mmCIF file of C-alpha atoms and ligand atoms in Angstrom:
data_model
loop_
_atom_site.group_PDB
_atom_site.id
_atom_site.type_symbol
_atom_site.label_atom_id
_atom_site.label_comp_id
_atom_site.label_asym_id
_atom_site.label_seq_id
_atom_site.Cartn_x
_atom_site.Cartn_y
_atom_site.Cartn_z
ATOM 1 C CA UNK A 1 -16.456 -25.987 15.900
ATOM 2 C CA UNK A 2 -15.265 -26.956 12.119
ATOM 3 C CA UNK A 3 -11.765 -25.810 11.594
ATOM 4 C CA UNK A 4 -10.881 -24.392 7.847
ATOM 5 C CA UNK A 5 -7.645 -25.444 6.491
ATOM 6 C CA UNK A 6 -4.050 -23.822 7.727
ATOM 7 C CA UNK A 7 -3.543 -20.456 5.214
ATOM 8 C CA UNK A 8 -0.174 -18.972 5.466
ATOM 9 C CA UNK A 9 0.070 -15.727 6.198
ATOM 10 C CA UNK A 10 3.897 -14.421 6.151
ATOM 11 C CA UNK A 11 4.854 -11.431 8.460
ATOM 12 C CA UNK A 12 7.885 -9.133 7.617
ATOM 13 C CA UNK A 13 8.247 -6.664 10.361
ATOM 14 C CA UNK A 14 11.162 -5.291 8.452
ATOM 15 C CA UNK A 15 12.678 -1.828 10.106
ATOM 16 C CA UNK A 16 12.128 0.820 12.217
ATOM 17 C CA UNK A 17 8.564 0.783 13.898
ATOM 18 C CA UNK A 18 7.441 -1.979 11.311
ATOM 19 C CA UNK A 19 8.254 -4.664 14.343
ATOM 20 C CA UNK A 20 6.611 -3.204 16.961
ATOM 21 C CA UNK A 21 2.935 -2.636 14.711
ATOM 22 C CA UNK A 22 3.726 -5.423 12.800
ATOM 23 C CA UNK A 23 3.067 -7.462 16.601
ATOM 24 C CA UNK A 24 0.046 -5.530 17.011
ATOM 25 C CA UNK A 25 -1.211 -7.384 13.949
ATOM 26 C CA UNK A 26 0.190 -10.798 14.645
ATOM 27 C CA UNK A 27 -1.479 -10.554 18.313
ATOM 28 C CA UNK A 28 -5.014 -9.819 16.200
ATOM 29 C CA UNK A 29 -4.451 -12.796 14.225
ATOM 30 C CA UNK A 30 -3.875 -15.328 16.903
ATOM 31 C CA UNK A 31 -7.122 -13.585 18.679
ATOM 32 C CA UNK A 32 -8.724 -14.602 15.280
ATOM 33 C CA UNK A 33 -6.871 -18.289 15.314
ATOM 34 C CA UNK A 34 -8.602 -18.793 18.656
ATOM 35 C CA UNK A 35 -11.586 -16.745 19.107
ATOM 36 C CA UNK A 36 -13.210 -17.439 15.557
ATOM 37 C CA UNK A 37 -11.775 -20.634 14.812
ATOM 38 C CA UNK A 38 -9.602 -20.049 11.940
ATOM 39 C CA UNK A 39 -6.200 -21.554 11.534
ATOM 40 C CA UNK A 40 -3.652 -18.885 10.186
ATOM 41 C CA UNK A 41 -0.653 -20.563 9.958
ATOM 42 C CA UNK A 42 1.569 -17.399 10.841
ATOM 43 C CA UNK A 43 5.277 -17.465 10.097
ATOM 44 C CA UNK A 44 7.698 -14.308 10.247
ATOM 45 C CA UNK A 45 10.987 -13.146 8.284
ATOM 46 C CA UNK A 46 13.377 -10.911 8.052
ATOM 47 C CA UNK A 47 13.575 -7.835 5.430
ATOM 48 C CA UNK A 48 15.295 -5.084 4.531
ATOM 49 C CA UNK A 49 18.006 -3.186 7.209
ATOM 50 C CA UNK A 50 17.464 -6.172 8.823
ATOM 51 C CA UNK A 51 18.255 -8.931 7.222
ATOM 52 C CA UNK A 52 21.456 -7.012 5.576
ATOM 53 C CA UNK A 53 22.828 -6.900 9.414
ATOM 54 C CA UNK A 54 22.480 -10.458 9.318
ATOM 55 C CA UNK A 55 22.571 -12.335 5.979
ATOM 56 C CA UNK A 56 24.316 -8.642 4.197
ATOM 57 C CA UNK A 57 21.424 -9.144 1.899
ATOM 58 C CA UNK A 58 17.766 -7.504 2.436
ATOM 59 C CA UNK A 59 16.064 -10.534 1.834
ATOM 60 C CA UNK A 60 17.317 -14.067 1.693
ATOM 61 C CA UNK A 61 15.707 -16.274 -1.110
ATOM 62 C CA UNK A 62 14.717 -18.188 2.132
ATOM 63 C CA UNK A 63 12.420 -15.464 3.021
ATOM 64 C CA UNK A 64 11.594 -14.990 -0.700
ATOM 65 C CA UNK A 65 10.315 -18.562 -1.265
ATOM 66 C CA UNK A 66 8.349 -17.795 2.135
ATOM 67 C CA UNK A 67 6.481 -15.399 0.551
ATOM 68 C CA UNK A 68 5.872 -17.043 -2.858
ATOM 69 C CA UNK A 69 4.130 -19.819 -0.685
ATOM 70 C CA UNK A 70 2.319 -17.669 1.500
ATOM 71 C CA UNK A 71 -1.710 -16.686 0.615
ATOM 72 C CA UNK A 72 -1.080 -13.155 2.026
ATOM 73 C CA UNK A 73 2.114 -11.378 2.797
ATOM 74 C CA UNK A 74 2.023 -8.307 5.453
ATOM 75 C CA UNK A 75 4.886 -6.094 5.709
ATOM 76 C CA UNK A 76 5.891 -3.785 8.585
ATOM 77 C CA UNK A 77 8.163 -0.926 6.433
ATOM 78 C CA UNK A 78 12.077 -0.874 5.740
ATOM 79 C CA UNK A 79 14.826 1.040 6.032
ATOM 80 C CA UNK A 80 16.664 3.833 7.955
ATOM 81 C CA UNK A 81 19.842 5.953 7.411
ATOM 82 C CA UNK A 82 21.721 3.129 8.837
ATOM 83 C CA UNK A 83 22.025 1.932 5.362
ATOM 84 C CA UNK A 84 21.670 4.427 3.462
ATOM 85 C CA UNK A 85 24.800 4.589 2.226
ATOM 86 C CA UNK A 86 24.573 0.720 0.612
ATOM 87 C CA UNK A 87 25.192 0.388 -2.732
ATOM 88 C CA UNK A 88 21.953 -0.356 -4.686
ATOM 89 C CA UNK A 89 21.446 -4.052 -4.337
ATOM 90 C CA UNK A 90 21.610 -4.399 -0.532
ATOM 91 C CA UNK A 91 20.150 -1.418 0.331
ATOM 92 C CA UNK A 92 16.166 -2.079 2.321
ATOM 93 C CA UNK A 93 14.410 -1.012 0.291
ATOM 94 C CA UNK A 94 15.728 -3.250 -2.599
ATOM 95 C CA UNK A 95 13.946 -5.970 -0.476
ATOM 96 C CA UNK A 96 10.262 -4.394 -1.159
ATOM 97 C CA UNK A 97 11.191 -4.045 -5.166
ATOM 98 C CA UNK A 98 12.353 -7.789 -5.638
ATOM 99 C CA UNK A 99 8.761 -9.053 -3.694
ATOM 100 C CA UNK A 100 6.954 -6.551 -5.507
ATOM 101 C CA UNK A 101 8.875 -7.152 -9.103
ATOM 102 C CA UNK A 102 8.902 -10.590 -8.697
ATOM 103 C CA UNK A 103 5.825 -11.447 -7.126
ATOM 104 C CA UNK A 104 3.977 -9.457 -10.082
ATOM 105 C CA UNK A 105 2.144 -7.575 -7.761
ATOM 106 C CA UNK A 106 1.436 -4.974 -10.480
ATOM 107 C CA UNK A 107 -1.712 -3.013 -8.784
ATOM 108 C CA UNK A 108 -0.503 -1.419 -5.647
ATOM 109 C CA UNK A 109 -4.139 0.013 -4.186
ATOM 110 C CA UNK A 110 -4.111 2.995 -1.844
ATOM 111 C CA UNK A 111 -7.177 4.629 -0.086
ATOM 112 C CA UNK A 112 -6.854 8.004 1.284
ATOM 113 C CA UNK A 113 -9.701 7.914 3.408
ATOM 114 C CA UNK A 114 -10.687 10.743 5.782
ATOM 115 C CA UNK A 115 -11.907 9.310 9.496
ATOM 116 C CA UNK A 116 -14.501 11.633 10.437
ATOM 117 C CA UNK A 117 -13.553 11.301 14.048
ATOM 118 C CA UNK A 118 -9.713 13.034 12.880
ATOM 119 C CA UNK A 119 -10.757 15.862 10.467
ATOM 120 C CA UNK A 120 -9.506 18.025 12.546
ATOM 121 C CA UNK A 121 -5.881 16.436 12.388
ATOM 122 C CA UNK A 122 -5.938 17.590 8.696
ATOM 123 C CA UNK A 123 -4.104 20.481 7.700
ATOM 124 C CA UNK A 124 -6.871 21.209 5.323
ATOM 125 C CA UNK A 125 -10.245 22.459 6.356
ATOM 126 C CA UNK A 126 -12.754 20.210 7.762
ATOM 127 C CA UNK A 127 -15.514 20.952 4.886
ATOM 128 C CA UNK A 128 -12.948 20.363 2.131
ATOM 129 C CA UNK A 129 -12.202 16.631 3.472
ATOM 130 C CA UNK A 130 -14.773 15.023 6.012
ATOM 131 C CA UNK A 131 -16.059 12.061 3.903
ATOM 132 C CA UNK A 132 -13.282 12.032 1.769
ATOM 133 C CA UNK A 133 -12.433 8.341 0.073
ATOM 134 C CA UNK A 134 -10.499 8.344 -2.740
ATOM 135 C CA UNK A 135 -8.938 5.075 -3.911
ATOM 136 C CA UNK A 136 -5.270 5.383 -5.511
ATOM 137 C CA UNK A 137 -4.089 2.775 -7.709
ATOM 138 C CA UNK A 138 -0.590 2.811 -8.677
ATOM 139 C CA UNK A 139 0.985 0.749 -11.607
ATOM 140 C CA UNK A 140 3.669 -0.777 -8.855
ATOM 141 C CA UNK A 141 5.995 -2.843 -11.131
ATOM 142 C CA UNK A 142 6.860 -0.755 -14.326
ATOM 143 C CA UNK A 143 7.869 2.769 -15.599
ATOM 144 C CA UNK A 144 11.033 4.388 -14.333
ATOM 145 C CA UNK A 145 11.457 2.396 -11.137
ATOM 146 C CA UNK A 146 12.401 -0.642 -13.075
ATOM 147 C CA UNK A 147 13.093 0.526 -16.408
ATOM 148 C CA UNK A 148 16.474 -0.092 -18.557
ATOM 149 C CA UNK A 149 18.518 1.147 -19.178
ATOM 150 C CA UNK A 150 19.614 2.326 -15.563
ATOM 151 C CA UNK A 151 22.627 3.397 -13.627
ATOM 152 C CA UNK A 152 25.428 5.824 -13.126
ATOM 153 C CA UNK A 153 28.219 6.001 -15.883
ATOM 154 C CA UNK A 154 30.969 8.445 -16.580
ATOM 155 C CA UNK A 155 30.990 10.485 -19.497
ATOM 156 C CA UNK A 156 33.383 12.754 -20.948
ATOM 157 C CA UNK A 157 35.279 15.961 -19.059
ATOM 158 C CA UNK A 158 35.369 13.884 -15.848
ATOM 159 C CA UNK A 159 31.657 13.592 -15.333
ATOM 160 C CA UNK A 160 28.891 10.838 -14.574
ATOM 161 C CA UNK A 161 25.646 10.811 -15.904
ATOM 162 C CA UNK A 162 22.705 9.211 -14.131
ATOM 163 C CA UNK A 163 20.457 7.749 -15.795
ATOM 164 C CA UNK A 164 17.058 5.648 -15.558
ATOM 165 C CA UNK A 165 14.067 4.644 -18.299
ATOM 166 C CA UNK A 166 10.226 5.239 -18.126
ATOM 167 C CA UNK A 167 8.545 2.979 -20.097
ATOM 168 C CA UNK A 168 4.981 1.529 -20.765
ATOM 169 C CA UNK A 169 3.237 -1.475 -22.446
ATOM 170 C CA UNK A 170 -0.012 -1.597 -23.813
ATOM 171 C CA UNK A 171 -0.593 -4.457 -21.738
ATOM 172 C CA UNK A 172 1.090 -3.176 -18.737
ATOM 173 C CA UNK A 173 -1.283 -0.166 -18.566
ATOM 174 C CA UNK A 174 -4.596 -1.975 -19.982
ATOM 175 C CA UNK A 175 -3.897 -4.601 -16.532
ATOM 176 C CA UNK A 176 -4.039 -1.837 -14.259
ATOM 177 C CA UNK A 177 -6.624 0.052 -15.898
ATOM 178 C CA UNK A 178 -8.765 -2.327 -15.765
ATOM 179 C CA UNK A 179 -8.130 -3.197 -12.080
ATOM 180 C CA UNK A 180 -8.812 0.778 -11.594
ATOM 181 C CA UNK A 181 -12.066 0.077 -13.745
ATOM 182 C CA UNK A 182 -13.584 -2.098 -11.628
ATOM 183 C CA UNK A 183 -13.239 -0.957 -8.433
ATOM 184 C CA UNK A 184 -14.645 1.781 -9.875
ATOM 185 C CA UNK A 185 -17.842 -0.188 -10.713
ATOM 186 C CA UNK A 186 -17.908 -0.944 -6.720
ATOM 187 C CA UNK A 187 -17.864 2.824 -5.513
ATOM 188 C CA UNK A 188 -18.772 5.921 -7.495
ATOM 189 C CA UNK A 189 -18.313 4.960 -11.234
ATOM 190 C CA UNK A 190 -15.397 7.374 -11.906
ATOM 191 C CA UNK A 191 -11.945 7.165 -13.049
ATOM 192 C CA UNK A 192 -9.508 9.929 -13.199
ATOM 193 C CA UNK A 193 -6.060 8.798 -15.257
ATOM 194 C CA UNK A 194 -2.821 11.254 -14.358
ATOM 195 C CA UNK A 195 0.230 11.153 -16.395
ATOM 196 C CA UNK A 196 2.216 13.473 -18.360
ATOM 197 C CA UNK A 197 0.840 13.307 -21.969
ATOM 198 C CA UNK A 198 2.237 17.117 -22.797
ATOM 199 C CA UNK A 199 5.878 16.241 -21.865
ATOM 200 C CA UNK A 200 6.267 12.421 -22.416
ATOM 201 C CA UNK A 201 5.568 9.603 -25.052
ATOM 202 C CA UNK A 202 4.715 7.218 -22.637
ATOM 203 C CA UNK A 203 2.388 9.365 -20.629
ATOM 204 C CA UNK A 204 0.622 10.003 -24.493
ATOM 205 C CA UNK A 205 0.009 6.031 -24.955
ATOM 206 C CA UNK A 206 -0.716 5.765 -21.149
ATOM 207 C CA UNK A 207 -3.805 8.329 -21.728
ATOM 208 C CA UNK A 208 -4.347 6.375 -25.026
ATOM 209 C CA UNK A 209 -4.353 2.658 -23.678
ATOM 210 C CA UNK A 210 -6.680 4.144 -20.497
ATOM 211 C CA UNK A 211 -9.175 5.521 -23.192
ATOM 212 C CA UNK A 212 -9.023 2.550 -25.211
ATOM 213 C CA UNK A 213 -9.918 0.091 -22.900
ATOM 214 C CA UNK A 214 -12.783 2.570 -21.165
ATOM 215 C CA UNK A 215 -14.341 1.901 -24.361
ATOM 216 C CA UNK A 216 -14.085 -1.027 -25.521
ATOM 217 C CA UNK A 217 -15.218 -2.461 -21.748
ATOM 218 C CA UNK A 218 -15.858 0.143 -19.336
ATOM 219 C CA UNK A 219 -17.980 2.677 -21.154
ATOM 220 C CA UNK A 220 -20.496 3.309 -18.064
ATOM 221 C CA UNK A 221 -17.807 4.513 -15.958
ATOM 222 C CA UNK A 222 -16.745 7.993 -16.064
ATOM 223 C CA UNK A 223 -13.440 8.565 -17.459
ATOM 224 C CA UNK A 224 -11.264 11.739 -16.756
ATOM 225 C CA UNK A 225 -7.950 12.262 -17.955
ATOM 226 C CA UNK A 226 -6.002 14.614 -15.504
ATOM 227 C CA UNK A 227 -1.879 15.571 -16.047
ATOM 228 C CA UNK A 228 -0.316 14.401 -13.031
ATOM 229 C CA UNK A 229 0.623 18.037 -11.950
ATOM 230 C CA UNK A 230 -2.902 19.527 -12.177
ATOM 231 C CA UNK A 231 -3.537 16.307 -10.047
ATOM 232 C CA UNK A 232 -1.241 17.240 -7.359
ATOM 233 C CA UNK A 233 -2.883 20.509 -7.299
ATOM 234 C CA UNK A 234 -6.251 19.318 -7.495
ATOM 235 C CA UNK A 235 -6.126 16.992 -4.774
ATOM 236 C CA UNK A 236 -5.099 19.761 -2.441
ATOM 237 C CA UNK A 237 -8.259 22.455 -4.049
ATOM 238 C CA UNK A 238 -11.179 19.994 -4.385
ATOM 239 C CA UNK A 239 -9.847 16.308 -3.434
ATOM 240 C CA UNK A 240 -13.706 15.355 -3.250
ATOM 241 C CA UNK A 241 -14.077 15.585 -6.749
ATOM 242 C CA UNK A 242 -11.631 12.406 -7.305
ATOM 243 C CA UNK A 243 -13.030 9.014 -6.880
ATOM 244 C CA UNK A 244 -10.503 6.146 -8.574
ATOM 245 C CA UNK A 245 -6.995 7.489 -9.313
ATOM 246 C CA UNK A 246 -5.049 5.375 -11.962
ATOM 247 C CA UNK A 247 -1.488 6.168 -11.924
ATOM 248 C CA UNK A 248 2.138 5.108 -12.957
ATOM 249 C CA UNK A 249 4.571 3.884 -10.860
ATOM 250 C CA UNK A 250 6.695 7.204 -9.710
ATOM 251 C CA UNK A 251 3.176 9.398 -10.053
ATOM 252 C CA UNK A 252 1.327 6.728 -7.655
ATOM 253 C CA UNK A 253 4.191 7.147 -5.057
ATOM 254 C CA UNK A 254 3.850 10.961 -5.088
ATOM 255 C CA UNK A 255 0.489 11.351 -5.350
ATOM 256 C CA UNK A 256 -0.582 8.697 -2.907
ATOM 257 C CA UNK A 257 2.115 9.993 -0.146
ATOM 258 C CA UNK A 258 -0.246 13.444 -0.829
ATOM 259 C CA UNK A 259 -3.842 12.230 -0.494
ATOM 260 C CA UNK A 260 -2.747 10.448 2.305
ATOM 261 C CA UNK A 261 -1.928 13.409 4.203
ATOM 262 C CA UNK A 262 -4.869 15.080 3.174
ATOM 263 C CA UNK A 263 -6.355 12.767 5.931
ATOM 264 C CA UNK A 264 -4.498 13.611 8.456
ATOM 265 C CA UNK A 265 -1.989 11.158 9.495
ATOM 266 C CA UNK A 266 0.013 8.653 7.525
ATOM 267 C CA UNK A 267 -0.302 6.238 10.491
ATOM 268 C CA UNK A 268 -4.390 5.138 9.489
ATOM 269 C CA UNK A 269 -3.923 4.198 6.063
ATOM 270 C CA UNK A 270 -3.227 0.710 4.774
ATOM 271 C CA UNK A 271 -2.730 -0.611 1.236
ATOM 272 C CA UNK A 272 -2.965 -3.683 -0.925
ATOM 273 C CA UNK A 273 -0.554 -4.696 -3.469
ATOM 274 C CA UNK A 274 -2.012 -7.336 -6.283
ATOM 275 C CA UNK A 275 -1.064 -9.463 -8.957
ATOM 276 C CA UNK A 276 -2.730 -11.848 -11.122
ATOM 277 C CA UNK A 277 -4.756 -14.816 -10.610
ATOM 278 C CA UNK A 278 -3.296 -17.926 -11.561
ATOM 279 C CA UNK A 279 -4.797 -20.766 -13.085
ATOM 280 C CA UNK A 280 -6.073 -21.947 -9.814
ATOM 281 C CA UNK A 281 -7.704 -18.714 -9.241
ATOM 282 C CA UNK A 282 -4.905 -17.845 -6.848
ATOM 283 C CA UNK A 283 -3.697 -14.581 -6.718
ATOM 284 C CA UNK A 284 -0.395 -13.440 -5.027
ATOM 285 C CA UNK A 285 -0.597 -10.068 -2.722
ATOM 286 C CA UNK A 286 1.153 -8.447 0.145
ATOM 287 C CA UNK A 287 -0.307 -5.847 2.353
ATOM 288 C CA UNK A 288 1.352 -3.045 3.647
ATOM 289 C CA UNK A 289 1.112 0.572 6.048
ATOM 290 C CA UNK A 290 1.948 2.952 3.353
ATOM 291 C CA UNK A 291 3.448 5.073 6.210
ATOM 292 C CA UNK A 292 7.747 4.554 6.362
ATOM 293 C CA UNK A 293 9.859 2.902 8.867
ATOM 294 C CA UNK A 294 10.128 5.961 11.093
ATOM 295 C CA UNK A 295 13.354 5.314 12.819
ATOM 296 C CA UNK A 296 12.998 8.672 14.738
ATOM 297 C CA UNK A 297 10.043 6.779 16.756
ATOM 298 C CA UNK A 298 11.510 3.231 16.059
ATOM 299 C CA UNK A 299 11.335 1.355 19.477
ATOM 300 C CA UNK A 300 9.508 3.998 21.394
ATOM 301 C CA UNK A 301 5.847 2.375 21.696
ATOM 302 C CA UNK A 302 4.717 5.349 20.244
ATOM 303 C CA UNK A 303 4.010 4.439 16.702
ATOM 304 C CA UNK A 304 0.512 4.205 15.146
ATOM 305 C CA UNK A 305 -0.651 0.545 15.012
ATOM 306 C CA UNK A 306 -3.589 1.092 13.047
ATOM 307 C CA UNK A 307 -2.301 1.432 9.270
ATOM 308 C CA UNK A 308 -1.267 -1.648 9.818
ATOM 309 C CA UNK A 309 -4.438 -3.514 11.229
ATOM 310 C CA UNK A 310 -6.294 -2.183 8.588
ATOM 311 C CA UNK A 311 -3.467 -3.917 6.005
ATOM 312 C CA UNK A 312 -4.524 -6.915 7.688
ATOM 313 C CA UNK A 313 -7.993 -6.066 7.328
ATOM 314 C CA UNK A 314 -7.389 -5.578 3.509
ATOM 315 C CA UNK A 315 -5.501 -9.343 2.911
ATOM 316 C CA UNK A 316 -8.860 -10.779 4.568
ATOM 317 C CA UNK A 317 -10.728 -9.118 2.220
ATOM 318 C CA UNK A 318 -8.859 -9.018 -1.181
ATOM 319 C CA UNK A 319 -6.554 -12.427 -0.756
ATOM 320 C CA UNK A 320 -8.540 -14.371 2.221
ATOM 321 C CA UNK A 321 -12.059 -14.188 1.377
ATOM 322 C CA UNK A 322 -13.016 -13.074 5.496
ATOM 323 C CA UNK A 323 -15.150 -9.837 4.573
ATOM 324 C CA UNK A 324 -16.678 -10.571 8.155
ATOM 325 C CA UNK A 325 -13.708 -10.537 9.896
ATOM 326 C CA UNK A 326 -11.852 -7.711 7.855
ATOM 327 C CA UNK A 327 -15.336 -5.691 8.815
ATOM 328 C CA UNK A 328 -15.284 -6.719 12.737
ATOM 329 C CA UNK A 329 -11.447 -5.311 12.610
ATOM 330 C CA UNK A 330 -12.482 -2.299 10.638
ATOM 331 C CA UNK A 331 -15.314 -1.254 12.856
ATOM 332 C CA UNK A 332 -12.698 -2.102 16.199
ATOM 333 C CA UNK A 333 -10.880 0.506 14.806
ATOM 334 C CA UNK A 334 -13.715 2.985 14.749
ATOM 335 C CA UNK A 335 -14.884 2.277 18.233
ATOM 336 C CA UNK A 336 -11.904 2.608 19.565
ATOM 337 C CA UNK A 337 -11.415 6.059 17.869
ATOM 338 C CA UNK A 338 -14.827 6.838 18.750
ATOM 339 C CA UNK A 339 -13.505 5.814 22.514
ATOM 340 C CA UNK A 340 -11.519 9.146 21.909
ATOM 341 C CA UNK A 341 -7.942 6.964 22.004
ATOM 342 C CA UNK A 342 -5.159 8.477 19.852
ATOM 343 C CA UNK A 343 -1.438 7.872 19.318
ATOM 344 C CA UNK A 344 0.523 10.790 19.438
ATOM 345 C CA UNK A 345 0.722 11.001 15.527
ATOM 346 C CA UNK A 346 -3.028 11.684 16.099
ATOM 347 C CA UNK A 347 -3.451 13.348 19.642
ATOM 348 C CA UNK A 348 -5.329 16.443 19.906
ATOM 349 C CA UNK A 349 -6.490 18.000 23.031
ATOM 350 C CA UNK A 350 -9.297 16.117 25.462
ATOM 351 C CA UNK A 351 -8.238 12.704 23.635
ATOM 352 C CA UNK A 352 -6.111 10.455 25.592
ATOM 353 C CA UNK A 353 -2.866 10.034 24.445
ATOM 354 C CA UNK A 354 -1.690 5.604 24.217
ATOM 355 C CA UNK A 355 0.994 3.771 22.918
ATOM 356 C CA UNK A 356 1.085 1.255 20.154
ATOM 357 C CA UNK A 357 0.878 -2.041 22.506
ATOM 358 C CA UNK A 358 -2.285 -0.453 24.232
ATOM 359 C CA UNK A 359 -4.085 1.132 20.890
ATOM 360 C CA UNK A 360 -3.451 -2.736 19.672
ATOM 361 C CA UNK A 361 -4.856 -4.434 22.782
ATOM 362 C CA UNK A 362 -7.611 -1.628 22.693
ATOM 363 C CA UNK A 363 -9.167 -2.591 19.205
ATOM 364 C CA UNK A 364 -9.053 -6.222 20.404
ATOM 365 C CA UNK A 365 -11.078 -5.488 23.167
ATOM 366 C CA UNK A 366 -13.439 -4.201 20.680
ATOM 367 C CA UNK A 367 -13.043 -7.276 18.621
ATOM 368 C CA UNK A 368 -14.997 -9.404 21.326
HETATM 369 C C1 IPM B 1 6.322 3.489 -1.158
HETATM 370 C C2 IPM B 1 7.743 3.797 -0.799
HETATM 371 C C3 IPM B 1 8.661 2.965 -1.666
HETATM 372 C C4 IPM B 1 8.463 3.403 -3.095
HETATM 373 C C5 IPM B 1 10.155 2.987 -1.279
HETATM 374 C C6 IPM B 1 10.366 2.619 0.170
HETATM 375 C C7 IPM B 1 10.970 2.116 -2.178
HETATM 376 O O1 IPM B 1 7.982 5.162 -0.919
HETATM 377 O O2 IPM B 1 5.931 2.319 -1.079
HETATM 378 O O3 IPM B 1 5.599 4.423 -1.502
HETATM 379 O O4 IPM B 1 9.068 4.373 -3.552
HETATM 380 O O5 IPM B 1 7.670 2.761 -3.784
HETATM 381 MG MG1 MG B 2 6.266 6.323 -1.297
#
C-alpha cells in the first residue's frame, strides 16, 4: 500500500474529562494510521490547569510552537475551580485565547445539530427540533474578549471599576462574513446576522459591513439581520427557521452554548476553529468539543466521547482533506447510536447505559 506523507496532528487533552475523550480520539487515529494506511504523526501537550501545575503557565511556548507546526490541532477542554482563583494570565483558559488569538483562528464554526436517534433527550418538543442543523459561526478573535482597553482599576471613593472594550473592523467582520457566506452556499442559502445594532455602535457597522458584503458578493444568499436577543428567543420558538448564524465573539459563545442544548446534550457536538490560508494554501485550525472540562465527571469513564470524535471528524474534513474518512467516523457514530448505546449524558430508558472507553472502542468497531 502507498503511504502519504507524516501530517502532524497535535493533541491537547487539557483538563477535566478532556484526557480521557481526548484518548478516545487518539485510539481512532492510530486505527486510521494502521487500518487505512495513513501516517498521522500524533504528538500530545499539555494545556491549561495542567500545564500551570507543572510549568505555572497554561501553555508553554514549547507547546505553542507545537501547535503552530501542527496541520490540525484537537483540544480536549480546560479548566476547573482548582484555578479559578489565578490571576488572569495563568488561569486555563488563558491557554485556549493565546492559540486562538495567536493562531488567527478568527472563524470558530459550531453546528447544533439534532441526532434524530436523541430527540427525545431535548428539553424541547420533538416536532420543534428533529432535523434541526443550524451552523453557528462565531467571530472567535475580536470584540470584547480581546478588546483594549481592559482591566480592573480603582477610581475615586475607594472603588474599582472594571472595565473591557467591544470593538469591530470592517475587515474583521467582512472575513467572517464571508466565511458565514459560503457555507451558506453549501447548505440552505441563508444567513441570519445577530448583534446589537439598537444599543451599540459596533453592532450598527457589524449589521452594515454584513449587508455590504451580501451585496457586493453574496447577493443569492438570503440575508437576515436578527438582534442578538430576539435570536436567543428565536432559537428556543422556531430554531428551524435559522440556517447560518454569523455572530460576534461574546454573542457566538452565548448563543452557540444555547442551540447546542436545543439538541439535547452538549456531549455530541464538535466544532472547528479557522484562520486564513497562507500563501501556500495552508490554513491553521484547531478542533474542539464545545462541551467544558466537566470536573464533576473528570476521571469517572463516564464522559461523552463523541463531541470529540466528531472534532476529529471535522480537522479531516476542513484542515486534512479525508472527507472519506471524516464520513466513515461520522456514520460509526450513527450506527453505534442506532445500536441503542448511550453515555449517561444521553441515557434514556431501554438504551444501554456505557462508559467513554467502551462508546470509543464501540464506534471503532463500526469503523471496520
Ligand atoms: C467556549 C468557552 C470559552 C469561551 C472559555 C472556556 C474561555 O466558553 O469556547 O465557548 O468563552 O470562548
Ligand atoms: Mg462558551
Amino acid at each position: 500500500m502507498i503511504k502519504v506523507k507524516k501530517r502532524k496532528i497535535l493533541l491537547l487533552p487539557g483538563d477535566g474529562i478532556g484526557p480521557e475523550v481526548i484518548a478516545e480520539v487518539k485510539k481512532i487515529l492510530e486505527w486510521l494510521n494502521k487500518n487505512k494506511s495513513l501516517d498521522f504523526e500524533i504528538e500530545e501537550g499539555l494545556v491549561g490547569g495542567i500545564s500551570y501545575d507543572k510549568h505555572k503557565n497554561p501553555i508553554t511556548d514549547e507547546v505553542f510552537y507545537k501547535a503552530l507546526e501542527s496541520e490540525a490541532v484537537i483540544l480536549g477542554a480546560v479548566g476547573g475551580p482548582k484555578w479559578d482563583n489565578l490571576e488572569f494570565a495563568k488561569r486555563p483558559e488563558r491557554a485556549l485565547l493565546k492559540l486562538r488569538k495567536e493562531l488567527k483562528l478568527f472563524a470558530n464554526l459550531r453546528p447544533a445539530i439534532c441526532f434524530k436517534q436523541l430527540v427525545d433527550a431535548s428539553s424541547l418538543k420533538p416536532e420543534i427540533i428533529s432535523g434541526l442543523d443550524i451552523m453557528i459561526v462565531r467571530e472567535l478573535t475580536g470584540g470584547i474578549y480581546f478588546g483594549e482597553p481592559r482591566g480592573i482599576m480603582p477610581i475615586e471613593n475607594g472603588e474599582r471599576k472594571g472595565l473591557n472594550t467591544h470593538s469591530y473592523t470592517t475587515s474583521e467582520i467582512h472575513r467572517v462574513a464571508r466565511v458565514a457566506f459560503e457555507l451558506a452556499k453549501k447548505r440552505k442559502n441563508k444567513v441570519t446576522s445577530c448583534e446589537k445594532s439598537n444599543v451599540m455602535e459596533a453592532g450598527v457597522l457589524w449589521k452594515e459591513e454584513v449587508q455590504a458584503l451580501h451585496d457586493k458578493e453574496f447577493k443569492k444568499i438570503e440575508l437576515k439581520h436578527m438582534l442578538a436577543d430576539n435570536c436567543a428567543m428565536q432559537l428556543l420558538r422556531d430554531p428551524k427557521q435559522f440556517d447560518v448564524i454569523v455572530t460576534d465573539n461574546l454573542f457566538g459563545d452565548i448563543l452557540s452554548d444555547e442551540a447546542a442544548m436545543l439538541t439535547g446534550s452538549l456531549g455530541l457536538l464538535p466544532s472547528a476553529s479557522l484562520g486564513t490560508k497562507d500563501k501556500n494554501g495552508k490554513m491553521r485550525s484547531m478542533y474542539e468539543p464545545i462541551h467544558g472540562s466537566a470536573p464533576d465527571i473528570a476521571g469517572k469513564n463516564v464522559a461523552n466521547p463523541i463531541a470529540s470524535i466528531l472534532s476529529l471528524s471535522m480537522a479531516l474534513r476542513y484542515s486534512l482533506d479525508l472527507d472519506t474518512e471524516a464520513n466513515l467516523i461520522d456514520s460509526a457514530v450513527q450506527k453505534v447510536l442506532d445500536d441503542g448505546l448511550r453515555t449517561k449524558d444521553i441515557m434514556s430508558s431501554e438504551k444501554k447505559e456505557v462508559g467513554t472507553s467502551v462508546m470509543g472502542d464501540a464506534i471503532i468497531s463500526k469503523l471496520k
